Amino acid sequence: MAKHSKFPIGIFDSGIGGTSIWKEMNTLLPYENTIYLSDSKNAPYGEKSKQTIIDLAIKNTEILLNRNCKIIIVACNTATTNAIDILREKYSIPFIGIEPAIKPAALKTRSNIIGILATKGTLNSKLFEQTSSTINKKIIRKEIIGKGLVALIESGKLDSKEMTALLSSYIIPLIKENVDCLVLGCTHYPYLVPQIRKIVGNKIQIIDSGEAVARQTKAVLHKNDIINTSKDKSEHKFYINKDKKILEFIIQDCKTNIEIEEKDF
Ligand code: DGL
């Protein structure tokens, strides 16, 4: 076992959304220690300039490196698509990123029309454009900027009238356009699946990348010989730079050894 294997996995997001990735990862790799940064003070990243997103990604990375993280999961589509190449150039540890799952959607669609709900920062990024250019040219992409969704989730209004109205305004036009797969291109959005289901019923498949990211993390830990082979109970530290109530609510179903701290960063 490599000497770094007990060191934590670092994860960051513009807020609490990356916990959807953390949950998948913790299910697949229950013995890994983790440190999660919820940069809720700066959410949403999706409306910020590319340079600001890069600066925030570097700030988060430095905090996690100072806490000895052996690998970093950029659990944010916006930060991945705008900054992961810079992070990989600048630092020597492995980075795992997340991008909208348009490739699986392209394989699943029957109508050849897929919907992608993501932030402006993700949809306007070069990486998203590159990935989009690799899928079958016959497939029509209906891209929707989910403006306002992250802010509502961060303020705890997941199951609210405002949320239903906003989601409906984005999704009902997609149903009318014969979209049969909806890609959730933001790590906050898996928390909206119950609300989305109420709007679309079973007419549309909802696709996200969480499980794929967890599998990729496991593969990269193996490849670098830094997987934690100890069977000690894992420890999980969550830092949030705003009120921690929404974070506590969102991970209340997790039965692991979790500590949540409000901290300015
Ligand atoms: N969870 C982030 C993502 O996956 C949300 C982006 C934002 O803060 O706007 O893109």
Coordinates of N, CA and C and ligand atoms in Angstrom, one line a residue, residues 13-14 17-18 43-47 75-79 98 119 122 150 185-188, ligand 1:
D13 N -17.0 22.0 -4.8 CA -18.1 22.4 -5.7 C -18.4 23.9 -5.3
S14 N -19.1 24.5 -6.1 CA -19.6 25.9 -5.8 C -20.6 25.9 -4.7
G17 N -24.0 21.0 -4.2 CA -24.4 20.1 -5.3 C -23.4 18.9 -5.4
G18 N -22.1 19.2 -5.2 CA -21.1 18.1 -5.3 C -21.3 17.0 -4.3
A43 N -21.4 30.8 -4.8 CA -22.3 30.2 -5.8 C -23.3 31.3 -6.2
P44 N -23.8 31.2 -7.5 CA -23.4 30.2 -8.5 C -22.2 30.6 -9.3
Y45 N -21.4 29.6 -9.6 CA -20.2 29.8 -10.5 C -20.6 30.0 -11.9
G46 N -21.8 29.4 -12.3 CA -22.2 29.4 -13.7 C -22.4 30.7 -14.4
E47 N -22.5 31.8 -13.6 CA -22.8 33.1 -14.2 C -21.5 33.9 -14.2
A75 N -16.1 18.4 -8.3 CA -17.5 17.9 -8.4 C -18.4 19.0 -8.9
C76 N -18.0 19.7 -9.9 CA -18.8 20.8 -10.5 C -18.5 20.9 -12.0
N77 N -19.6 20.8 -12.7 CA -19.4 20.8 -14.2 C -18.8 22.1 -14.7
T78 N -19.3 23.2 -14.0 CA -18.8 24.5 -14.4 C -17.3 24.7 -14.2
A79 N -16.8 24.3 -13.0 CA -15.4 24.4 -12.7 C -14.6 23.4 -13.6
I98 N -16.0 16.4 -13.9 CA -17.4 16.0 -14.3 C -17.9 16.9 -15.5
T119 N -25.3 25.0 -16.5 CA -25.1 26.4 -16.3 C -24.6 27.1 -17.6
T122 N -21.0 26.3 -18.2 CA -20.7 24.9 -18.8 C -21.0 24.9 -20.2
V150 N -29.6 26.9 -9.1 CA -28.6 26.6 -8.1 C -28.9 27.5 -6.9
G185 N -26.7 18.5 -16.3 CA -25.3 18.9 -16.5 C -24.8 19.8 -15.4
C186 N -25.3 19.6 -14.2 CA -24.9 20.4 -13.0 C -25.1 19.5 -11.8
T187 N -24.1 19.4 -10.9 CA -24.1 18.5 -9.8 C -25.2 18.8 -8.8
H188 N -25.8 20.0 -8.8 CA -26.9 20.3 -7.9 C -28.2 19.7 -8.4
Ligands
DGL1 N1 -22.7 22.3 -9.1 C1 -22.2 23.3 -10.1 C2 -22.1 22.6 -11.5 O1 -22.1 21.4 -11.5 C3 -23.1 24.4 -10.0 C4 -22.6 25.6 -10.8 C5 -22.9 26.9 -10.3 O2 -22.6 27.2 -9.1 O3 -23.5 27.7 -11.0 O4 -22.0 23.2 -12.5

